Amino acid sequence: ADPDDGRLVRTALATATLGLGWAQLDALFSNEMKWEACVLQFRGYRECWRRQGVLPMLRKLLNDFSVPARLFGLNTHQQQSVEGGERIMTDLLHLAELLQQASTLIEGEHGLIRYLVEERQASSEGNGGGDARQIRLESDGDLVKVVTIHKSKGLEYPLVFLPFVCAHRPARPDDMPLKWHDAQGDLQVALADTGGVLQKVDRERLGEDLRKLYVALTRARYATWIGMAEIEEFERSAIGHLLNGGKVLAAGGLVKSLEEAFGASTDIAITPAPEPDGERLARQDDAMRQGKARKSVRVMREPWSVASYSSLKKMSHGAWIAPDTSSEEGFIEARDAELERDEDDTRPSQSSQPLRRAAVQPAARALHDFPRGSEEGSFLHDLLEWAAQRGFAEVAADSGPLREVVARRCSVRGWERWIDPLTEWIAQILTTPLALSGKQGIKATSVTLSGLRESIAEMEFWLAAHHVDTAAIDGLVSKYTVGRVERPAIEPAQLNGMLKGFMDLVFEHEGRYYVADYKSNWLGADDAAYTAEKIRAQILRSRYDLQYVLYLLALHRLLKARQPNYDYDTHIGGAVYLFLRGLNAATQGVYAERPPRELIERLDALFTGDAPVADVEAA
């Protein structure tokens, strides 16, 4: 395909298929004139490939380099054939035919090369290719062939067996139309047996049977076996007519007639058919040999997968005891991007249940009485995502479009009574200053969504993971977040591939960048349930600490690549988790934390495979 690439031409010349010796290769590579002629020769193969096809090209290449003669030991200087040469030649021609068939559907030389590579790879993986790829026999000389007498015309076989040579089918009156040839050789047709028509038709059938019998008896090179029996109307068969002139044999007269006709011949033996038994032919050259154990050619690929925060499962057992939150019925919204359902919550969605109040409820009550479930959590997320894309400030300034969106989405769900409460709730979320003062590592005092200058909703991220141990991640996160409080462990696993996720909101405030996540968890029936202790307990129980650390790692990677003079302590603000139903509580349902720089940098090294072994073991 690329004869002007000297490296490829040299590689081709050195293959076992072409079989050039060291002296021949040295003569080609060291003589400039010979090398130039060789390159021109390969250019000719490429032109032949383009004009005539890959099969003619390969046949020409094999013949030019005397590959068949070398494999079969036909070279004058070669003492004997290459071991397995016939097998090799059969496989080469088979591959050439398969490539020729594929070339009718594939355009271009490189497309066919890619096809060959893919087929070889599929074969090494154990994927069958059907009958076309079955290894062919290098020779059919030792096979038993079953062919009709008509198809054997012109062929020769070492041994011939004719077990059914007595079989025949005389002409019958119902073989309409009756056809025969007259004395002038013209075809005649009749629709009734009148005037000896049937006799003429049967005589013509007998003549054809005699011609085929002659073909059958003259195919053998060494010997012919003929099976004979006194079947009904034996005399009307070709062999019966030849043996007895068409006369009816007397009972038991077949053997006598055969002996009279051929008994004196030294080349013909008349023997009775052997009695059937269980004896089987055993080839004398089939010696039992114990070879080496076969080795698997399957290529075991490195396990690779795409994981997410939701795929990191908490252990269902262990010594960790959850804080006393008996009034909690937490659940986590499920989204298309990440399924983050809290395994501790088995309470079903109440969206299909009758609402407890018929009248429109105040916003304060709507926060706690709004139905709970994965569908409702996704519903709230979608509204806040819409608000972010439209612009928090614009939505806060004019609640008309917000109400239209809420009304449209509530109507299709039968939630008409929640239109006004939800509109007030979303507007309150956007305009309420969220207190961040005193949160762990957070520098900002407060943040208002409608006051943000820059924000991106549902930012997607992908992190490469090279054999990352989840136990090491868990150990680092537990060591550096939420005051080292004990929490459910993550099941041990290996992350190898990609870690993906979607961040609800990424925003910039006072020169620092934050990740925010909306949580619709229901922690209790009123604002008093959303205390700092209970929110922290929910963070630990659902392992949101692991989630926001991974989010901050992704943000750290992004800013390090794009922010001039990036510094974690200067540019990373932290993670803000907003429990929406606790907006009116003293805590405002806010949990915020900025993990220390050391944690993010150690996780970064862990994901890139640069973490020292001692650090991983310690984590």
XYZ file of N, CA and C in Angstrom, residues 161-374:
642
model
N -16.190 -46.492 -5.938
C -17.193 -47.413 -5.428
C -18.535 -47.053 -6.071
N -19.202 -48.081 -6.648
C -20.513 -47.881 -7.283
C -21.529 -48.775 -6.572
N -22.002 -48.370 -5.414
C -22.886 -49.259 -4.639
C -24.292 -49.375 -5.214
N -24.731 -48.391 -6.009
C -26.126 -48.391 -6.478
C -26.201 -48.399 -8.008
N -25.240 -49.069 -8.635
C -25.196 -49.048 -10.098
C -26.369 -49.813 -10.722
N -27.001 -50.684 -9.938
C -28.156 -51.423 -10.468
C -29.441 -50.603 -10.453
N -29.437 -49.485 -9.748
C -30.651 -48.689 -9.636
C -31.011 -48.100 -10.999
N -32.281 -48.060 -11.297
C -32.754 -47.491 -12.548
C -34.225 -47.124 -12.387
N -34.730 -46.386 -13.335
C -36.134 -45.986 -13.305
C -36.707 -46.121 -14.717
N -37.389 -47.248 -14.980
C -37.977 -47.441 -16.313
C -39.039 -46.385 -16.594
N -39.262 -46.105 -17.868
C -40.291 -45.142 -18.256
C -41.668 -45.689 -17.915
N -42.558 -44.773 -17.460
C -43.916 -45.171 -17.090
C -44.922 -44.389 -17.925
N -46.135 -44.964 -18.048
C -47.147 -44.276 -18.872
C -47.521 -42.895 -18.335
N -47.349 -42.681 -17.031
C -47.747 -41.383 -16.478
C -46.619 -40.349 -16.523
N -45.501 -40.665 -17.174
C -44.420 -39.693 -17.320
C -44.733 -38.751 -18.479
N -45.715 -37.942 -18.266
C -46.153 -37.041 -19.335
C -45.394 -35.713 -19.277
N -45.073 -35.166 -20.461
C -45.272 -35.758 -21.803
C -44.182 -36.780 -22.112
N -44.466 -37.745 -22.923
C -43.515 -38.780 -23.325
C -42.633 -38.208 -24.436
N -41.305 -38.279 -24.244
C -40.389 -37.676 -25.209
C -39.379 -38.713 -25.695
N -39.068 -38.705 -26.998
C -38.050 -39.557 -27.579
C -37.591 -38.927 -28.893
N -36.580 -39.495 -29.515
C -36.046 -38.994 -30.776
C -36.276 -40.033 -31.861
N -36.668 -39.572 -33.039
C -36.899 -40.497 -34.145
C -35.589 -40.839 -34.844
N -35.685 -41.581 -35.955
C -34.488 -42.048 -36.662
C -33.656 -40.891 -37.196
N -34.299 -39.767 -37.493
C -33.570 -38.596 -37.988
C -32.985 -37.726 -36.839
N -33.244 -38.110 -35.584
C -32.739 -37.359 -34.450
C -33.617 -36.218 -34.009
N -34.804 -36.137 -34.548
C -35.716 -35.069 -34.156
C -36.494 -35.465 -32.908
N -36.706 -34.504 -32.024
C -37.435 -34.745 -30.783
C -38.914 -34.917 -31.076
N -39.471 -35.979 -30.493
C -40.897 -36.257 -30.643
C -41.552 -36.209 -29.256
N -42.795 -35.730 -29.231
C -43.531 -35.616 -27.974
C -44.906 -36.225 -28.170
N -45.348 -37.019 -27.156
C -46.683 -37.623 -27.222
C -47.335 -37.502 -25.863
N -48.665 -37.407 -25.883
C -49.431 -37.303 -24.636
C -50.146 -38.595 -24.282
N -49.893 -39.671 -25.056
C -50.517 -40.966 -24.767
C -49.612 -42.066 -25.288
N -49.673 -43.248 -24.639
C -48.856 -44.395 -25.024
C -49.567 -45.144 -26.150
N -49.316 -44.717 -27.368
C -49.940 -45.356 -28.532
C -48.871 -45.723 -29.538
N -48.992 -46.934 -30.123
C -48.041 -47.346 -31.158
C -46.652 -47.602 -30.634
N -46.521 -48.134 -29.417
C -45.217 -48.469 -28.867
C -44.387 -47.275 -28.461
N -45.051 -46.143 -28.128
C -44.318 -44.937 -27.729
C -43.527 -45.173 -26.452
N -44.151 -45.835 -25.461
C -43.486 -46.044 -24.170
C -42.226 -46.870 -24.337
N -42.252 -47.855 -25.241
C -41.081 -48.691 -25.477
C -39.934 -47.873 -26.067
N -40.275 -46.945 -26.961
C -39.242 -46.077 -27.542
C -38.636 -45.155 -26.467
N -39.513 -44.615 -25.602
C -39.031 -43.728 -24.539
C -38.103 -44.481 -23.592
N -38.476 -45.733 -23.235
C -37.659 -46.486 -22.287
C -36.341 -46.919 -22.924
N -36.383 -47.210 -24.208
C -35.125 -47.592 -24.863
C -34.167 -46.397 -24.880
N -34.709 -45.202 -25.090
C -33.858 -44.007 -25.053
C -33.312 -43.769 -23.644
N -34.134 -44.055 -22.612
C -33.658 -43.961 -21.225
C -32.535 -44.944 -20.975
N -32.663 -46.176 -21.496
C -31.646 -47.193 -21.315
C -30.338 -46.784 -21.991
N -30.442 -46.169 -23.160
C -29.235 -45.714 -23.835
C -28.487 -44.666 -23.006
N -29.254 -43.738 -22.386
C -28.614 -42.730 -21.525
C -27.984 -43.377 -20.299
N -28.660 -44.373 -19.712
C -28.098 -45.088 -18.561
C -26.816 -45.828 -18.935
N -26.760 -46.385 -20.126
C -25.551 -47.092 -20.563
C -24.387 -46.120 -20.738
N -24.675 -44.925 -21.258
C -23.608 -43.937 -21.405
C -23.059 -43.524 -20.030
N -23.958 -43.320 -19.056
C -23.504 -42.953 -17.712
C -22.770 -44.109 -17.039
N -23.203 -45.364 -17.331
C -22.493 -46.507 -16.761
C -21.072 -46.575 -17.295
N -20.905 -46.264 -18.554
C -19.551 -46.226 -19.131
C -18.691 -45.186 -18.410
N -19.278 -44.006 -18.166
C -18.539 -42.974 -17.431
C -18.121 -43.490 -16.061
N -19.059 -44.144 -15.363
C -18.780 -44.620 -14.007
C -17.683 -45.678 -13.990
N -17.685 -46.560 -14.978
C -16.726 -47.669 -14.969
C -15.335 -47.242 -15.423
N -15.201 -46.047 -15.918
C -13.892 -45.611 -16.434
C -13.284 -44.469 -15.620
N -13.737 -44.245 -14.378
C -13.207 -43.151 -13.557
C -12.035 -43.573 -12.695
N -11.875 -44.865 -12.415
C -10.897 -45.298 -11.413
C -9.498 -45.385 -11.992
N -8.504 -45.030 -11.164
C -7.105 -45.171 -11.551
C -6.595 -46.561 -11.187
N -7.064 -47.104 -10.036
C -6.539 -48.380 -9.570
C -7.602 -49.473 -9.508
N -8.766 -49.213 -8.957
C -9.750 -50.288 -8.784
C -11.148 -49.709 -8.645
N -12.150 -50.532 -9.028
C -13.550 -50.147 -8.924
C -14.312 -51.264 -8.232
N -15.144 -50.888 -7.263
C -16.047 -51.828 -6.601
C -17.464 -51.569 -7.114
N -18.138 -52.652 -7.538
C -19.485 -52.522 -8.077
C -20.423 -53.351 -7.209
N -21.431 -52.696 -6.648
C -22.409 -53.418 -5.847
C -23.551 -53.907 -6.730
N -23.841 -55.240 -6.711
C -24.866 -55.834 -7.573
C -25.827 -56.655 -6.726
N -27.095 -56.600 -7.103
C -28.125 -57.365 -6.394
C -29.277 -57.629 -7.374
N -30.002 -58.725 -7.132
C -31.130 -59.084 -8.003
C -32.351 -58.263 -7.605
N -32.342 -57.027 -8.015
C -33.481 -56.164 -7.703
C -34.581 -56.394 -8.733
N -35.739 -55.812 -8.465
C -36.874 -55.975 -9.377
C -36.550 -55.346 -10.734
N -36.877 -56.100 -11.819
C -36.606 -55.672 -13.190
C -35.137 -55.353 -13.396
N -34.284 -56.217 -12.849
C -32.849 -56.033 -12.959
C -32.406 -55.959 -14.410
N -33.079 -56.726 -15.243
C -32.689 -56.810 -16.643
C -32.878 -55.483 -17.390
N -33.704 -54.580 -16.848
C -33.955 -53.302 -17.513
C -32.951 -52.222 -17.108
N -32.063 -52.547 -16.138
C -31.023 -51.602 -15.747
C -29.887 -51.650 -16.743
N -29.034 -50.652 -16.740
C -27.911 -50.603 -17.675
C -26.946 -51.753 -17.441
N -26.602 -52.041 -16.169
C -25.675 -53.123 -15.874
C -26.293 -54.478 -16.185
N -27.633 -54.603 -15.964
C -28.323 -55.858 -16.290
C -28.356 -56.088 -17.791
N -28.583 -55.015 -18.570
C -28.602 -55.155 -20.022
C -27.223 -55.525 -20.534
N -26.181 -54.916 -19.954
C -24.817 -55.215 -20.371
C -24.443 -56.649 -20.017
N -24.938 -57.140 -18.879
C -24.559 -58.464 -18.383
C -25.313 -59.584 -19.097
N -26.613 -59.379 -19.335
C -27.424 -60.509 -19.797
C -28.250 -60.166 -21.033
N -27.919 -59.067 -21.705
C -28.617 -58.722 -22.931
C -30.072 -58.376 -22.731
N -30.443 -57.992 -21.540
C -31.817 -57.608 -21.280
C -32.745 -58.774 -20.999
N -32.204 -59.976 -20.837
C -33.031 -61.148 -20.538
C -33.277 -61.234 -19.029
N -34.438 -61.798 -18.685
C -34.794 -61.952 -17.282
C -33.931 -63.038 -16.669
N -33.346 -62.727 -15.496
C -32.521 -63.709 -14.812
C -33.394 -64.707 -14.077
N -32.944 -65.935 -14.062
C -33.625 -66.940 -13.256
C -33.292 -66.694 -11.792
N -34.101 -67.248 -10.904
C -33.879 -67.063 -9.472
C -32.487 -67.554 -9.106
N -31.723 -66.691 -8.436
C -30.363 -67.041 -8.038
C -29.397 -67.076 -9.195
N -29.749 -66.498 -10.315
C -28.903 -66.593 -11.498
C -27.905 -65.469 -11.636
N -27.887 -64.467 -10.699
C -26.982 -63.343 -10.829
C -25.535 -63.781 -10.697
N -25.235 -64.607 -9.696
C -23.862 -65.047 -9.483
C -23.387 -65.900 -10.658
N -24.291 -66.754 -11.155
C -23.932 -67.614 -12.291
C -23.617 -66.783 -13.520
N -24.442 -65.753 -13.769
C -24.221 -64.898 -14.941
C -22.906 -64.133 -14.804
N -22.601 -63.682 -13.608
C -21.351 -62.963 -13.394
C -20.145 -63.871 -13.613
N -20.235 -65.088 -13.118
C -19.117 -66.013 -13.279
C -18.921 -66.387 -14.738
N -20.046 -66.541 -15.453
C -19.919 -66.865 -16.874
C -19.302 -65.707 -17.650
N -19.646 -64.473 -17.235
C -19.160 -63.321 -17.986
C -17.746 -62.926 -17.600
N -17.390 -63.005 -16.299
C -16.113 -62.459 -15.848
C -15.256 -63.435 -15.054
N -15.728 -64.664 -14.907
C -14.992 -65.604 -14.066
C -13.598 -65.894 -14.570
N -13.362 -65.838 -15.856
C -12.056 -66.156 -16.403
C -11.086 -64.987 -16.331
N -11.557 -63.775 -15.979
C -10.692 -62.599 -15.970
C -9.854 -62.577 -14.700
N -8.558 -62.255 -14.890
C -7.666 -62.160 -13.727
C -7.775 -60.795 -13.040
N -8.438 -59.836 -13.660
C -8.548 -58.482 -13.104
C -9.875 -58.240 -12.420
N -10.779 -59.226 -12.444
C -12.109 -59.050 -11.849
C -12.336 -60.151 -10.832
N -12.725 -59.756 -9.615
C -13.027 -60.712 -8.558
C -14.501 -60.612 -8.219
N -15.144 -61.758 -8.104
C -16.572 -61.817 -7.769
C -16.671 -62.387 -6.362
N -17.102 -61.550 -5.414
C -17.190 -61.972 -4.018
C -18.529 -61.545 -3.453
N -19.065 -62.329 -2.513
C -20.325 -61.901 -1.876
C -20.085 -60.669 -0.998
N -21.101 -59.891 -0.824
C -21.001 -58.704 0.030
C -20.764 -59.123 1.467
N -19.900 -58.432 2.209
C -19.631 -58.808 3.608
C -20.848 -58.531 4.484
N -20.956 -59.318 5.535
C -22.026 -59.093 6.493
C -21.728 -57.811 7.288
N -22.729 -57.013 7.548
C -22.487 -55.765 8.298
C -22.068 -56.051 9.740
N -21.096 -55.292 10.233
C -20.654 -55.418 11.622
C -20.201 -54.040 12.096
N -19.645 -53.993 13.287
C -19.242 -52.722 13.876
C -17.819 -52.305 13.567
N -17.157 -52.992 12.664
C -15.773 -52.661 12.366
C -15.676 -51.315 11.648
N -14.665 -50.527 12.061
C -14.440 -49.216 11.461
C -13.028 -49.146 10.889
N -12.895 -48.304 9.878
C -11.592 -48.129 9.256
C -10.685 -47.318 10.177
N -9.509 -47.819 10.430
C -8.520 -47.112 11.238
C -7.320 -46.810 10.360
N -7.042 -45.526 10.173
C -5.908 -45.151 9.338
C -4.601 -45.538 10.019
N -3.711 -46.176 9.247
C -2.477 -46.689 9.834
C -1.517 -45.578 10.239
N -1.629 -44.399 9.603
C -0.689 -43.339 9.922
C -1.190 -42.426 11.032
N -2.337 -42.778 11.635
C -2.868 -41.960 12.726
C -2.318 -42.451 14.061
N -1.114 -42.085 14.371
C -0.515 -42.476 15.648
C -0.906 -41.464 16.716
N -1.219 -41.973 17.905
C -1.586 -41.107 19.015
C -0.340 -40.416 19.542
N -0.391 -39.087 19.533
C 0.741 -38.318 20.046
C 0.230 -37.321 21.072
N 0.970 -37.192 22.162
C 0.613 -36.237 23.206
C 1.409 -34.965 22.987
N 0.687 -33.895 22.635
C 1.346 -32.631 22.377
C 1.303 -31.722 23.593
N 1.818 -30.512 23.401
C 1.822 -29.536 24.476
C 0.413 -28.969 24.668
N 0.163 -28.530 25.869
C -1.145 -27.931 26.165
C -1.318 -26.673 25.323
N -2.514 -26.499 24.813
C -2.808 -25.319 24.007
C -2.856 -24.082 24.900
N -2.365 -22.990 24.361
C -2.367 -21.729 25.086
C -3.478 -20.830 24.562
N -4.103 -20.137 25.484
C -5.165 -19.215 25.089
C -4.568 -18.038 24.343
N -5.227 -17.673 23.245
C -4.766 -16.515 22.465
C -5.618 -15.291 22.753
N -6.543 -15.430 23.703
C -7.397 -14.303 24.020
C -6.587 -13.198 24.700
N -6.805 -11.990 24.265
C -6.109 -10.842 24.833
C -6.952 -10.284 25.983
N -6.392 -10.330 27.193
C -7.095 -9.819 28.359
C -6.819 -8.322 28.471
N -7.841 -7.540 28.255
C -7.683 -6.097 28.335
C -7.772 -5.631 29.793
N -7.153 -4.502 30.027
C -7.207 -3.906 31.350
C -8.634 -3.453 31.627
N -9.194 -3.773 32.787
C -10.572 -3.340 33.095
C -10.672 -1.824 33.094
N -11.618 -1.301 32.352
C -11.789 0.152 32.191
C -13.273 0.458 32.249
N -13.645 1.488 32.980
C -15.068 1.817 33.108
C -15.218 3.290 33.445
N -16.448 3.747 33.361
C -16.796 5.121 33.733
C -17.568 5.056 35.044
N -17.075 5.748 36.058
C -17.707 5.738 37.378
C -18.202 7.148 37.712
N -18.983 7.251 38.766
C -19.468 8.541 39.247
C -19.569 8.488 40.763
N -19.892 9.627 41.359
C -20.049 9.643 42.814
C -21.086 8.628 43.263
N -22.192 8.531 42.512
C -23.269 7.629 42.924
C -22.866 6.163 42.855
N -21.805 5.837 42.075
C -21.373 4.443 41.981
C -20.473 4.041 43.145
N -20.026 5.000 43.950
C -19.212 4.679 45.127
C -20.154 4.315 46.267
N -20.343 3.042 46.482
C -21.356 2.558 47.423
C -20.853 2.580 48.858
N -21.757 2.997 49.752
C -21.440 2.927 51.186
C -21.578 1.488 51.660
N -20.764 1.131 52.604
C -20.841 -0.212 53.171
C -22.100 -0.317 54.022
N -22.770 -1.458 53.903
C -24.029 -1.651 54.636
C -23.793 -2.182 56.040
N -22.534 -2.377 56.404
C -22.247 -2.874 57.741
C -21.032 -2.140 58.280
N -20.734 -2.332 59.518
C -19.575 -1.662 60.119
C -19.925 -1.132 61.492
N -18.933 -0.508 62.090
C -19.113 -0.054 63.467
C -19.725 1.322 63.558
N -19.869 2.024 62.404
C -20.390 3.391 62.464
C -21.850 3.391 62.874
N -22.184 4.255 63.817
C -23.567 4.370 64.306
C -24.076 5.752 63.936
N -25.179 5.819 63.257
C -25.737 7.101 62.819
C -26.207 7.901 64.014
N -26.087 9.216 63.978
C -26.639 10.054 65.044
C -28.138 9.854 65.153
N -28.651 10.232 66.297
C -30.080 10.055 66.544
C -30.878 11.066 65.712
N -31.411 10.604 64.603
C -32.258 11.444 63.742
C -33.536 10.682 63.450
N -34.205 10.274 64.521
C -35.387 9.426 64.370
C -36.504 10.101 63.605
N -36.528 11.444 63.607
C -37.607 12.128 62.890
C -37.280 12.356 61.425
N -36.060 11.931 61.005
C -35.655 12.206 59.634
C -36.215 11.161 58.676
N -36.570 11.618 57.498
C -36.945 10.717 56.414
C -36.232 11.216 55.165
N -34.901 11.191 55.225
C -34.138 11.798 54.141
C -34.200 10.991 52.860
N -34.227 11.704 51.798
C -34.075 11.075 50.494
C -33.259 12.010 49.631
N -32.723 11.496 48.599
C -31.898 12.286 47.695
C -32.502 12.226 46.307
N -32.573 13.373 45.678
C -33.183 13.448 44.359
C -32.376 12.623 43.361
N -33.097 12.047 42.384
C -32.427 11.295 41.319
C -32.461 12.126 40.059
N -31.329 12.250 39.442
C -31.257 13.034 38.223
C -30.744 12.157 37.093
N -30.945 12.644 35.865
C -30.437 11.908 34.731
C -28.917 11.852 34.768
N -28.275 12.938 35.232
C -26.821 12.968 35.231
C -26.248 12.042 36.284
N -26.809 12.080 37.519
C -26.315 11.240 38.606
C -27.497 10.755 39.429
N -27.517 9.463 39.694
C -28.544 8.898 40.562
C -27.990 8.905 41.964
N -28.469 9.841 42.781
C -27.911 10.029 44.120
C -28.947 9.708 45.186
N -29.575 8.579 45.093
C -30.595 8.208 46.076
C -29.940 7.737 47.352
N -30.465 8.250 48.459
C -29.951 7.863 49.773
C -30.483 6.475 50.107
N -29.548 5.509 50.338
C -29.988 4.148 50.626
C -30.729 4.044 51.946
N -30.571 5.037 52.879
C -31.241 4.967 54.170
C -32.726 5.295 54.062
N -33.140 5.889 52.935
C -34.532 6.318 52.818
C -35.310 5.303 52.018
N -36.258 4.656 52.619
C -37.105 3.683 51.925
C -38.517 4.189 51.769
N -38.739 5.448 52.076
C -40.089 6.014 51.988
C -40.416 6.273 50.524
N -41.530 5.783 49.988
C -41.840 5.972 48.593
C -42.231 7.406 48.303
N -42.196 7.742 47.003
C -42.619 9.069 46.577
C -44.094 9.271 46.901
N -44.439 10.498 47.333
C -45.821 10.798 47.687
C -46.516 11.610 46.606
N -45.889 11.700 45.421
C -46.479 12.518 44.377
C -47.813 11.970 43.921
N -48.014 10.649 44.070
C -49.284 10.069 43.633
C -50.335 10.071 44.743
N -49.948 10.544 45.943
C -50.885 10.556 47.045
C -51.656 11.872 47.077
N -52.870 11.897 47.610
C -53.628 13.147 47.728
C -52.874 14.131 48.615
N -52.856 15.388 48.229
C -52.187 16.399 49.033
C -52.983 16.653 50.297
N -52.256 17.007 51.356
C -52.913 17.089 52.668
C -53.743 18.354 52.825
N -53.474 19.381 52.011
C -54.238 20.622 52.148
C -54.792 20.996 50.777
N -56.010 21.402 50.748
C -56.639 21.775 49.491
C -56.326 23.204 49.114
N -56.169 24.087 50.089
C -55.923 25.496 49.813
C -54.447 25.728 49.546
N -54.157 26.873 48.891
C -52.770 27.241 48.651
C -52.099 27.513 49.987
N -50.913 26.906 50.175
C -50.251 27.023 51.459
C -49.211 28.132 51.420
N -48.937 28.768 52.541
C -47.884 29.779 52.589
C -46.541 29.146 52.250
N -45.615 29.991 51.826
C -44.305 29.489 51.436
C -43.607 28.776 52.581
N -43.801 29.272 53.808
C -43.145 28.647 54.961
C -43.562 27.204 55.127
N -44.842 26.917 54.895
C -45.311 25.545 55.005
C -44.982 24.743 53.750
N -44.935 25.420 52.597
C -44.663 24.700 51.352
C -43.304 24.013 51.391
N -42.368 24.638 52.081
C -41.043 24.055 52.150
C -41.062 22.669 52.770
N -41.940 22.448 53.725
C -41.964 21.171 54.439
C -43.049 20.231 53.924
N -44.126 20.770 53.374
C -45.252 19.930 52.959
C -45.213 19.539 51.490
N -44.304 20.145 50.718
C -44.198 19.761 49.310
C -43.870 18.274 49.233
N -44.539 17.527 48.326
C -44.348 16.065 48.263
C -42.882 15.690 48.159
N -42.563 14.512 48.692
C -41.200 14.024 48.731
C -41.049 12.842 47.785
N -39.883 12.713 47.214
C -39.601 11.610 46.300
C -38.588 12.030 45.243
N -38.100 11.066 44.490
C -37.069 11.350 43.486
C -37.598 12.245 42.384
